[in-house]
mmCIF file of C-alpha atoms and ligand atoms in Angstrom:
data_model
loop_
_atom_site.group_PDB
_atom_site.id
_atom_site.type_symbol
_atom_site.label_atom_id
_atom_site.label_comp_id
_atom_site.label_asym_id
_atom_site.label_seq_id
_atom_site.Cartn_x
_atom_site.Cartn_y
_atom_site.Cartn_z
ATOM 1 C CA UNK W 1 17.366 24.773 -59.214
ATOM 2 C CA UNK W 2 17.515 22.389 -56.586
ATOM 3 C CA UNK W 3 14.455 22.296 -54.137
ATOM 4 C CA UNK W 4 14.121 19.781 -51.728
ATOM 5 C CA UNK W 5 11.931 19.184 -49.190
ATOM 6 C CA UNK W 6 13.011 17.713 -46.116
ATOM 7 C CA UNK W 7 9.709 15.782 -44.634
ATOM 8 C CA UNK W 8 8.762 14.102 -41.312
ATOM 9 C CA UNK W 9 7.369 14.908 -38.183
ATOM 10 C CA UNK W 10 8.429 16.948 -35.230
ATOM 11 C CA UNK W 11 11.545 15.244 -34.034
ATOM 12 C CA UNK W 12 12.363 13.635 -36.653
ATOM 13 C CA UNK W 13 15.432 16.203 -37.257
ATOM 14 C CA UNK W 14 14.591 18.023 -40.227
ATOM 15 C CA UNK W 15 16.260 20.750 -38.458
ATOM 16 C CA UNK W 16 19.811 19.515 -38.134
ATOM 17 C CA UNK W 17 20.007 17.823 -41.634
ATOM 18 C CA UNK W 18 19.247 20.971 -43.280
ATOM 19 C CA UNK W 19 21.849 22.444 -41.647
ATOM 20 C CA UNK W 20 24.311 19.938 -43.401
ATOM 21 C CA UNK W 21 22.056 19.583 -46.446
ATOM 22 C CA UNK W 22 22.819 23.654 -47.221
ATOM 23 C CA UNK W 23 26.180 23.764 -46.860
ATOM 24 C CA UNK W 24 26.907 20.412 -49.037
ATOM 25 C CA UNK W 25 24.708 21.868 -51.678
ATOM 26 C CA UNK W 26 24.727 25.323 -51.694
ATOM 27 C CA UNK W 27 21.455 26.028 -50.965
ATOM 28 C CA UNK W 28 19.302 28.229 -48.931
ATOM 29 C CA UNK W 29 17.421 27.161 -45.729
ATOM 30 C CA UNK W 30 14.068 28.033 -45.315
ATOM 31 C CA UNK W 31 12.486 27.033 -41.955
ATOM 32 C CA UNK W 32 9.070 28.147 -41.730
ATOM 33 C CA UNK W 33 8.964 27.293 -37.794
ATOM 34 C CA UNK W 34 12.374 29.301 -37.415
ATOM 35 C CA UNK W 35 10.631 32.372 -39.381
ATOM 36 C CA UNK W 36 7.617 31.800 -36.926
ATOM 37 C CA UNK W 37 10.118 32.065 -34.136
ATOM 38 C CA UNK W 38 12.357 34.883 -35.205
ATOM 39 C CA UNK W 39 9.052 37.246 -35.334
ATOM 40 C CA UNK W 40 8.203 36.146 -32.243
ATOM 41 C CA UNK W 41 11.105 37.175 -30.660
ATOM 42 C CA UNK W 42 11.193 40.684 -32.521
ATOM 43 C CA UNK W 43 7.496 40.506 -31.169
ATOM 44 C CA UNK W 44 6.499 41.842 -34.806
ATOM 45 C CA UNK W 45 2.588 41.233 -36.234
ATOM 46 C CA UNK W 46 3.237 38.271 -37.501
ATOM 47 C CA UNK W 47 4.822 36.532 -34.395
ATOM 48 C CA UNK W 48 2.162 37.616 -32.281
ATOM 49 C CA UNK W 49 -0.562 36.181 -34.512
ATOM 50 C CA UNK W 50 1.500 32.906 -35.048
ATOM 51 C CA UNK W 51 2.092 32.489 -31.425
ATOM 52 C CA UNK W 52 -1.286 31.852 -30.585
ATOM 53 C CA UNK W 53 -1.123 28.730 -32.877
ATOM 54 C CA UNK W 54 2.437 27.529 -31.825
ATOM 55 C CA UNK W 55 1.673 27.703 -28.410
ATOM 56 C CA UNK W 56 -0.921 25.271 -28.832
ATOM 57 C CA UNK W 57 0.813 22.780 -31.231
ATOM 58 C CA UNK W 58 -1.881 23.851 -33.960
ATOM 59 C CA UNK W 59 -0.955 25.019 -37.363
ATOM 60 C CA UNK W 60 -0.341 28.624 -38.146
ATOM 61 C CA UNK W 61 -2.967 29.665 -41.197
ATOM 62 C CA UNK W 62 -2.060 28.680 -44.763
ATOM 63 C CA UNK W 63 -2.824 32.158 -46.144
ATOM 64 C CA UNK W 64 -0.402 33.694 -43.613
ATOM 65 C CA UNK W 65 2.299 30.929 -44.298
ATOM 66 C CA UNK W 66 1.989 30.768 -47.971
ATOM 67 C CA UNK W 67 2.452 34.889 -48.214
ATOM 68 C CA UNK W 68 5.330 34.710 -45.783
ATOM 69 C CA UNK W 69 6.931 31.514 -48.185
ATOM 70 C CA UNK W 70 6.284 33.390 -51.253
ATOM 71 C CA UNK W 71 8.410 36.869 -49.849
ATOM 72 C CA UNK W 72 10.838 34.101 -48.651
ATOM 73 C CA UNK W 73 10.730 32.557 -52.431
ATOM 74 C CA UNK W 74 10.883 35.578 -54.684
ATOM 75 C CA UNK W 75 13.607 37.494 -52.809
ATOM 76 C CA UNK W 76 16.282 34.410 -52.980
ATOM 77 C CA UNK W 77 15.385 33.828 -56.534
ATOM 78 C CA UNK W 78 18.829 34.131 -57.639
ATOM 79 C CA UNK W 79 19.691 30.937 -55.271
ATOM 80 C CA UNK W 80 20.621 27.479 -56.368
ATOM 81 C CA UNK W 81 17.906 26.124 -54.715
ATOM 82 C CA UNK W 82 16.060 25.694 -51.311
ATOM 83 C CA UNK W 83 15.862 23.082 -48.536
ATOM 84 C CA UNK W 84 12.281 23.755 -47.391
ATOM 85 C CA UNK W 85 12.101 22.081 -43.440
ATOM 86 C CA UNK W 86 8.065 22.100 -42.433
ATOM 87 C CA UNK W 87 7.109 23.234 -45.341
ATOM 88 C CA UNK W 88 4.734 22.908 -46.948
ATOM 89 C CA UNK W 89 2.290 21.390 -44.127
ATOM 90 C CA UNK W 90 -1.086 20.808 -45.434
ATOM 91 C CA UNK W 91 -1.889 20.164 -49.205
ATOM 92 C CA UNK W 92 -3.111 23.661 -50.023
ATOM 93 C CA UNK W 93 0.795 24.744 -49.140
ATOM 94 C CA UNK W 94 2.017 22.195 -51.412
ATOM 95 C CA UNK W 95 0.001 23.861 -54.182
ATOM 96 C CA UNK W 96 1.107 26.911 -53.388
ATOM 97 C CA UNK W 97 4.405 26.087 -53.108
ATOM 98 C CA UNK W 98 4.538 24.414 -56.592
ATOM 99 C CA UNK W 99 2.438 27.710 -57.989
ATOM 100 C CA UNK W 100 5.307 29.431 -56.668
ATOM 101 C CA UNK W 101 8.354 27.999 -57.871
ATOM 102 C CA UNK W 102 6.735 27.352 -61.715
ATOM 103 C CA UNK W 103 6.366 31.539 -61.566
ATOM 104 C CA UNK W 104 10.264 31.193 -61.915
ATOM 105 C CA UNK W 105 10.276 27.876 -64.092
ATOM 106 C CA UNK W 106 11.751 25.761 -61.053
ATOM 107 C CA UNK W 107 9.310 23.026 -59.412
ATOM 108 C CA UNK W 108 9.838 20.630 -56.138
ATOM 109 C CA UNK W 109 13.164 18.426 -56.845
ATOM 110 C CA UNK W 110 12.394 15.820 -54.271
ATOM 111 C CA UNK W 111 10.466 15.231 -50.999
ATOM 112 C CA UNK W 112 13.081 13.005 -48.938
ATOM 113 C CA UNK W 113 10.870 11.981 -46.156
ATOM 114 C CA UNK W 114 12.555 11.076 -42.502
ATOM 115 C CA UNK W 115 11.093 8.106 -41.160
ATOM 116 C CA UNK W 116 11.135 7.777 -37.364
ATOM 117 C CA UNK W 117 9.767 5.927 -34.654
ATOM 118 C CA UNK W 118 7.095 7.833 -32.715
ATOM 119 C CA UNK W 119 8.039 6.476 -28.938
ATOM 120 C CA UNK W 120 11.691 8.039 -30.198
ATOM 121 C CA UNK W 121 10.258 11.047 -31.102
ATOM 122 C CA UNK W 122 8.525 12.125 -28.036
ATOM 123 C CA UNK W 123 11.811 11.603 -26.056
ATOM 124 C CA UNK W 124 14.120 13.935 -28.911
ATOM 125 C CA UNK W 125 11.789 16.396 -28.298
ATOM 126 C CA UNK W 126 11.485 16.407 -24.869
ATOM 127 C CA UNK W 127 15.066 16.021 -24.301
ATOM 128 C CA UNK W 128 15.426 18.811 -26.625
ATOM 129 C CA UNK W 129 13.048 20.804 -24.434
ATOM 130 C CA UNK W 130 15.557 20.893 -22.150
ATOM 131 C CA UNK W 131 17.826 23.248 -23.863
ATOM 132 C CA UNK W 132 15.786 24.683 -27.182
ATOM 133 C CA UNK W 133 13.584 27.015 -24.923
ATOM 134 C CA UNK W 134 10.686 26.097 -27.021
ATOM 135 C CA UNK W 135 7.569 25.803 -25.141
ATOM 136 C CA UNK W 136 5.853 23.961 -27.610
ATOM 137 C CA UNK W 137 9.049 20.569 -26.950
ATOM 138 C CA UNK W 138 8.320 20.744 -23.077
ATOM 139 C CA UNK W 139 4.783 19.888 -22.825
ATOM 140 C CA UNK W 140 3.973 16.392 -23.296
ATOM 141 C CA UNK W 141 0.274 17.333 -24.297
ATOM 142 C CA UNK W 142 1.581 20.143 -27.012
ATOM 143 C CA UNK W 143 3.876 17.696 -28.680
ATOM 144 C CA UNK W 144 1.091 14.989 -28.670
ATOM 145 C CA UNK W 145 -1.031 17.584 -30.384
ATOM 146 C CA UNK W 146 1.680 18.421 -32.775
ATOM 147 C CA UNK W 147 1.942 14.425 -33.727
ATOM 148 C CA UNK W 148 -1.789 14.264 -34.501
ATOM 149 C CA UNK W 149 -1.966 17.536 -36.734
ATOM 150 C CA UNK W 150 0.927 15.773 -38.625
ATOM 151 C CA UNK W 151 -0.948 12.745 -38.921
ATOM 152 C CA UNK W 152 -4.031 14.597 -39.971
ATOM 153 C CA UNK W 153 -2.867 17.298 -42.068
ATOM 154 C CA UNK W 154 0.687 16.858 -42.973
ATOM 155 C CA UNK W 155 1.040 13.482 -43.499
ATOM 156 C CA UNK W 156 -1.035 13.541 -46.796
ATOM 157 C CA UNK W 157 1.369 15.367 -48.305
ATOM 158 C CA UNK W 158 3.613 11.881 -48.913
ATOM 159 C CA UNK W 159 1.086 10.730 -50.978
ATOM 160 C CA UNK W 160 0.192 14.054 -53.194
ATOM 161 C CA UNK W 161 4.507 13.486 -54.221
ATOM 162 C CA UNK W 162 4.659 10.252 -54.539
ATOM 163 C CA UNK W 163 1.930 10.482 -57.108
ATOM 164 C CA UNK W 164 4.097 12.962 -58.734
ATOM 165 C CA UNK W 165 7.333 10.675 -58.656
ATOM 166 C CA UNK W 166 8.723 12.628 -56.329
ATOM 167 C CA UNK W 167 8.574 11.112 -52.605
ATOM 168 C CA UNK W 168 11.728 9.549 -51.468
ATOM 169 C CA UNK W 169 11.835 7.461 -48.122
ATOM 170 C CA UNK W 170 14.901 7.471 -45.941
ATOM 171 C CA UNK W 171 15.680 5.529 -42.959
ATOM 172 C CA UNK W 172 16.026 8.451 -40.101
ATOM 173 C CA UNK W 173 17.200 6.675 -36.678
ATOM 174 C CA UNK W 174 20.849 6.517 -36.379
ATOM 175 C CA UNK W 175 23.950 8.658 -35.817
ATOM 176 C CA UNK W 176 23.257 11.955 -37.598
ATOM 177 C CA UNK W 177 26.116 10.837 -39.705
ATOM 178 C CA UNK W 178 24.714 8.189 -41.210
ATOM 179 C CA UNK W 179 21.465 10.087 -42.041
ATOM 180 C CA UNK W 180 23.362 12.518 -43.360
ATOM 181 C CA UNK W 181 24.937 10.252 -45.516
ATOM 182 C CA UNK W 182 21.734 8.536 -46.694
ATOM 183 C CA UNK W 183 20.085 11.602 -47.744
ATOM 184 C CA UNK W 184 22.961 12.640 -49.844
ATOM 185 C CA UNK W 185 23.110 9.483 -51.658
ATOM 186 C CA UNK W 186 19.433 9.873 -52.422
ATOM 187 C CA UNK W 187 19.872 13.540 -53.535
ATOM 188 C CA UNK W 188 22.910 12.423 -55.589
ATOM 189 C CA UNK W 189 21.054 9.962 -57.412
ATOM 190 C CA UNK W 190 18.035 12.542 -58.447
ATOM 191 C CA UNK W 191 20.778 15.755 -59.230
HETATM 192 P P1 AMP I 201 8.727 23.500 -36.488
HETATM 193 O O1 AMP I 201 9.869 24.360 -36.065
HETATM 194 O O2 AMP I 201 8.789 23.144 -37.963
HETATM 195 O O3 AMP I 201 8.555 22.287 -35.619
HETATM 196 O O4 AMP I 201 7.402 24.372 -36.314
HETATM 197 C C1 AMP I 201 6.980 24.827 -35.053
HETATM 198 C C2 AMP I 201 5.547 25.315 -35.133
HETATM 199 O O5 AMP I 201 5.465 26.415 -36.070
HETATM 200 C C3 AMP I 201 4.553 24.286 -35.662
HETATM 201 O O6 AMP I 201 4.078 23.426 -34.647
HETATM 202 C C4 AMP I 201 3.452 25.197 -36.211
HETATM 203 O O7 AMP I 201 2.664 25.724 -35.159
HETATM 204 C C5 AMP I 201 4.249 26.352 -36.810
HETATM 205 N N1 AMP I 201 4.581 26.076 -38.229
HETATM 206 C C6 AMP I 201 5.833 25.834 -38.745
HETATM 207 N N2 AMP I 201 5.766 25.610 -40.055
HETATM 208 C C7 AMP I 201 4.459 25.705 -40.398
HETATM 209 C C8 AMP I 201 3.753 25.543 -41.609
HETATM 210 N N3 AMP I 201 4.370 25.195 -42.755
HETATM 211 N N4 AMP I 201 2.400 25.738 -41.586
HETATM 212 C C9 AMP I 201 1.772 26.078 -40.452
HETATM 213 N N5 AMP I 201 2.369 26.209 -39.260
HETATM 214 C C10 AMP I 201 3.711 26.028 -39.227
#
Protein backbone atom coordinates (compact mmCIF):
# COMPACT_ATOMS: atom_id res chain seq x y z
CA UNK A 1 0.00 0.00 0.00
CA UNK A 2 0.75 3.40 -0.71
CA UNK A 3 -0.21 6.01 2.04
CA UNK A 4 0.79 9.36 1.81
CA UNK A 5 0.16 12.17 3.64
CA UNK A 6 -0.15 15.36 2.07
CA UNK A 7 0.97 18.08 4.94
CA UNK A 8 0.83 21.89 5.32
CA UNK A 9 -1.35 24.41 6.47
CA UNK A 10 -4.64 25.81 5.36
CA UNK A 11 -3.93 27.19 1.95
CA UNK A 12 -1.28 25.59 1.22
CA UNK A 13 -3.37 23.37 -1.43
CA UNK A 14 -3.43 20.05 -0.07
CA UNK A 15 -6.76 20.00 -1.57
CA UNK A 16 -6.04 20.34 -5.26
CA UNK A 17 -2.85 18.12 -5.29
CA UNK A 18 -4.72 15.29 -3.99
CA UNK A 19 -6.95 15.59 -6.54
CA UNK A 20 -4.04 14.92 -9.10
CA UNK A 21 -2.10 12.81 -6.60
CA UNK A 22 -5.28 10.05 -6.77
CA UNK A 23 -5.74 9.80 -10.11
CA UNK A 24 -1.79 9.44 -11.01
CA UNK A 25 -1.62 6.79 -8.39
CA UNK A 26 -4.61 5.10 -7.98
CA UNK A 27 -5.40 5.88 -4.74
CA UNK A 28 -8.20 6.90 -2.56
CA UNK A 29 -8.76 10.46 -1.17
CA UNK A 30 -9.54 10.90 2.20
CA UNK A 31 -10.26 14.52 3.29
CA UNK A 32 -11.15 14.69 6.77
CA UNK A 33 -12.36 18.51 6.36
CA UNK A 34 -14.47 17.35 3.20
CA UNK A 35 -16.06 14.43 5.50
CA UNK A 36 -16.62 17.28 8.15
CA UNK A 37 -18.37 19.18 5.42
CA UNK A 38 -20.40 16.55 3.67
CA UNK A 39 -22.21 15.79 7.23
CA UNK A 40 -22.74 19.12 7.61
CA UNK A 41 -24.58 19.55 4.71
CA UNK A 42 -26.70 16.23 5.24
CA UNK A 43 -27.01 18.04 8.73
CA UNK A 44 -26.31 14.41 10.26
CA UNK A 45 -24.86 14.07 14.19
CA UNK A 46 -21.70 14.31 13.32
CA UNK A 47 -21.82 17.59 11.22
CA UNK A 48 -23.67 19.29 13.76
CA UNK A 49 -21.17 18.47 16.51
CA UNK A 50 -18.18 19.28 14.13
CA UNK A 51 -19.65 22.52 13.11
CA UNK A 52 -19.33 24.06 16.28
CA UNK A 53 -15.49 23.57 15.98
CA UNK A 54 -15.17 24.52 12.21
CA UNK A 55 -16.97 27.50 12.63
CA UNK A 56 -14.52 28.70 14.94
CA UNK A 57 -11.26 27.58 13.17
CA UNK A 58 -10.69 25.12 16.25
CA UNK A 59 -10.06 21.48 15.83
CA UNK A 60 -12.83 18.97 15.74
CA UNK A 61 -12.07 16.23 18.78
CA UNK A 62 -9.50 13.50 18.14
CA UNK A 63 -11.79 10.74 19.46
CA UNK A 64 -14.51 11.81 16.99
CA UNK A 65 -11.92 12.15 14.06
CA UNK A 66 -9.94 9.11 14.73
CA UNK A 67 -13.41 6.83 14.80
CA UNK A 68 -14.62 8.58 11.69
CA UNK A 69 -10.75 7.82 9.97
CA UNK A 70 -10.81 4.36 11.16
CA UNK A 71 -14.64 3.57 9.34
CA UNK A 72 -12.97 5.57 6.48
CA UNK A 73 -9.75 3.08 6.79
CA UNK A 74 -11.26 -0.35 7.24
CA UNK A 75 -14.00 -0.07 4.59
CA UNK A 76 -11.38 0.87 1.59
CA UNK A 77 -9.07 -1.78 2.78
CA UNK A 78 -8.97 -3.40 -0.47
CA UNK A 79 -7.42 0.06 -1.96
CA UNK A 80 -3.93 0.65 -3.18
CA UNK A 81 -3.43 3.14 -0.84
CA UNK A 82 -4.65 6.56 0.58
CA UNK A 83 -3.75 10.25 0.16
CA UNK A 84 -4.71 11.45 3.66
CA UNK A 85 -5.21 15.69 3.22
CA UNK A 86 -5.51 17.16 7.10
CA UNK A 87 -4.99 14.25 8.49
CA UNK A 88 -3.78 13.38 10.96
CA UNK A 89 -3.74 16.92 12.89
CA UNK A 90 -2.40 16.58 16.29
CA UNK A 91 0.07 13.77 17.40
CA UNK A 92 -2.48 11.55 19.12
CA UNK A 93 -4.07 11.20 15.30
CA UNK A 94 -0.80 10.29 14.02
CA UNK A 95 -0.76 7.40 16.50
CA UNK A 96 -3.86 6.44 15.70
CA UNK A 97 -3.46 6.58 12.32
CA UNK A 98 -0.29 4.37 12.34
CA UNK A 99 -2.34 1.89 14.96
CA UNK A 100 -4.64 1.76 12.20
CA UNK A 101 -2.97 0.96 9.15
CA UNK A 102 -0.41 -1.80 11.07
CA UNK A 103 -4.09 -3.64 11.93
CA UNK A 104 -3.83 -4.36 8.08
CA UNK A 105 0.12 -4.64 7.89
CA UNK A 106 0.36 -1.22 5.85
CA UNK A 107 2.05 1.89 7.76
CA UNK A 108 2.47 5.79 6.60
CA UNK A 109 4.55 5.75 3.13
CA UNK A 110 5.57 9.35 3.30
CA UNK A 111 4.57 12.74 4.79
CA UNK A 112 5.33 15.20 1.72
CA UNK A 113 4.96 18.43 3.49
CA UNK A 114 3.83 21.76 1.33
CA UNK A 115 5.82 24.58 2.27
CA UNK A 116 4.22 28.00 1.79
CA UNK A 117 4.55 31.44 2.64
CA UNK A 118 2.08 32.59 5.30
CA UNK A 119 1.33 36.36 3.81
CA UNK A 120 0.41 33.97 0.53
CA UNK A 121 -1.67 31.95 2.40
CA UNK A 122 -4.04 34.33 3.93
CA UNK A 123 -4.75 35.79 0.41
CA UNK A 124 -5.47 31.85 -1.28
CA UNK A 125 -7.78 31.54 1.25
CA UNK A 126 -9.48 34.54 1.20
CA UNK A 127 -9.62 34.67 -2.44
CA UNK A 128 -10.91 31.26 -2.22
CA UNK A 129 -13.59 32.55 0.14
CA UNK A 130 -14.94 34.09 -2.56
CA UNK A 131 -16.25 31.13 -4.33
CA UNK A 132 -15.74 27.89 -1.80
CA UNK A 133 -18.76 29.04 0.42
CA UNK A 134 -16.76 28.11 3.39
CA UNK A 135 -17.27 30.35 6.24
CA UNK A 136 -14.36 29.37 7.96
CA UNK A 137 -11.92 31.10 4.32
CA UNK A 138 -13.95 34.46 4.66
CA UNK A 139 -13.14 35.63 8.02
CA UNK A 140 -9.84 37.04 8.44
CA UNK A 141 -9.95 36.28 12.31
CA UNK A 142 -11.11 32.38 11.65
CA UNK A 143 -8.29 31.78 9.26
CA UNK A 144 -5.80 33.52 11.68
CA UNK A 145 -7.08 31.11 14.27
CA UNK A 146 -6.77 28.23 11.94
CA UNK A 147 -2.84 29.31 11.30
CA UNK A 148 -2.12 29.28 15.04
CA UNK A 149 -3.83 25.80 15.85
CA UNK A 150 -1.53 24.58 12.98
CA UNK A 151 1.35 26.08 14.49
CA UNK A 152 0.43 24.74 17.87
CA UNK A 153 -0.93 21.45 17.27
CA UNK A 154 -0.30 20.35 13.80
CA UNK A 155 2.87 21.48 13.09
CA UNK A 156 4.57 18.92 15.50
CA UNK A 157 3.61 16.37 13.50
CA UNK A 158 6.81 17.20 10.93
CA UNK A 159 8.97 16.36 13.50
CA UNK A 160 7.24 12.97 15.01
CA UNK A 161 8.00 11.71 10.79
CA UNK A 162 10.95 12.98 10.28
CA UNK A 163 12.18 11.07 13.27
CA UNK A 164 10.72 8.14 11.61
CA UNK A 165 12.48 8.82 8.13
CA UNK A 166 9.56 9.67 6.75
CA UNK A 167 9.03 13.64 6.32
CA UNK A 168 9.65 14.90 2.90
CA UNK A 169 9.80 18.78 2.19
CA UNK A 170 8.54 20.19 -1.06
CA UNK A 171 8.70 23.58 -2.38
CA UNK A 172 4.73 24.58 -2.67
CA UNK A 173 4.50 28.21 -4.40
CA UNK A 174 4.29 27.99 -8.05
CA UNK A 175 1.99 26.97 -10.91
CA UNK A 176 0.06 23.95 -9.64
CA UNK A 177 1.91 22.24 -12.37
CA UNK A 178 5.03 22.44 -11.16
CA UNK A 179 3.98 21.29 -7.63
CA UNK A 180 2.42 18.69 -9.07
CA UNK A 181 5.37 17.69 -10.67
CA UNK A 182 7.62 17.99 -7.60
CA UNK A 183 5.57 15.85 -5.49
CA UNK A 184 5.56 13.11 -7.98
CA UNK A 185 9.18 13.05 -8.32
CA UNK A 186 9.43 12.76 -4.57
CA UNK A 187 6.78 9.95 -4.44
CA UNK A 188 8.60 8.27 -7.36
CA UNK A 189 11.74 8.17 -5.63
CA UNK A 190 10.18 6.48 -2.23
CA UNK A 191 7.64 3.84 -4.47
P1 LIG B 1 -9.71 21.51 6.00
O1 LIG B 1 -10.72 21.28 4.93
O2 LIG B 1 -8.67 20.40 6.05
O3 LIG B 1 -9.08 22.87 5.93
O4 LIG B 1 -10.48 21.43 7.39
C1 LIG B 1 -11.47 22.36 7.73
C2 LIG B 1 -11.78 22.28 9.22
O5 LIG B 1 -12.26 20.95 9.53
C3 LIG B 1 -10.57 22.47 10.13
O6 LIG B 1 -10.30 23.83 10.38
C4 LIG B 1 -11.03 21.72 11.38
O7 LIG B 1 -11.96 22.49 12.11
C5 LIG B 1 -11.77 20.52 10.80
N1 LIG B 1 -10.85 19.38 10.58
C6 LIG B 1 -10.45 18.87 9.37
N2 LIG B 1 -9.60 17.86 9.55
C7 LIG B 1 -9.44 17.71 10.89
C8 LIG B 1 -8.66 16.85 11.69
N3 LIG B 1 -7.83 15.94 11.16
N4 LIG B 1 -8.77 16.98 13.05
C9 LIG B 1 -9.59 17.89 13.59
N5 LIG B 1 -10.33 18.77 12.89
C10 LIG B 1 -10.26 18.68 11.54
Amino acid sequence: MLNIILFGPPGAGKGTQSSRLIQKYGLVHLSTGDVFRYNIKNETELGLMAKRYIDQGKLVPDEVTNNMVKDFIQRNSNSNGFIFDGYPRTIAQGENLATVLREMNAQVTCMMALQVDEDELVNRLLERGKTSGRPDDQDESIIRNRFKVYNDETSPLADYYNKQGKYIAVHGMGSIDDIFRDLCTAIDQVI
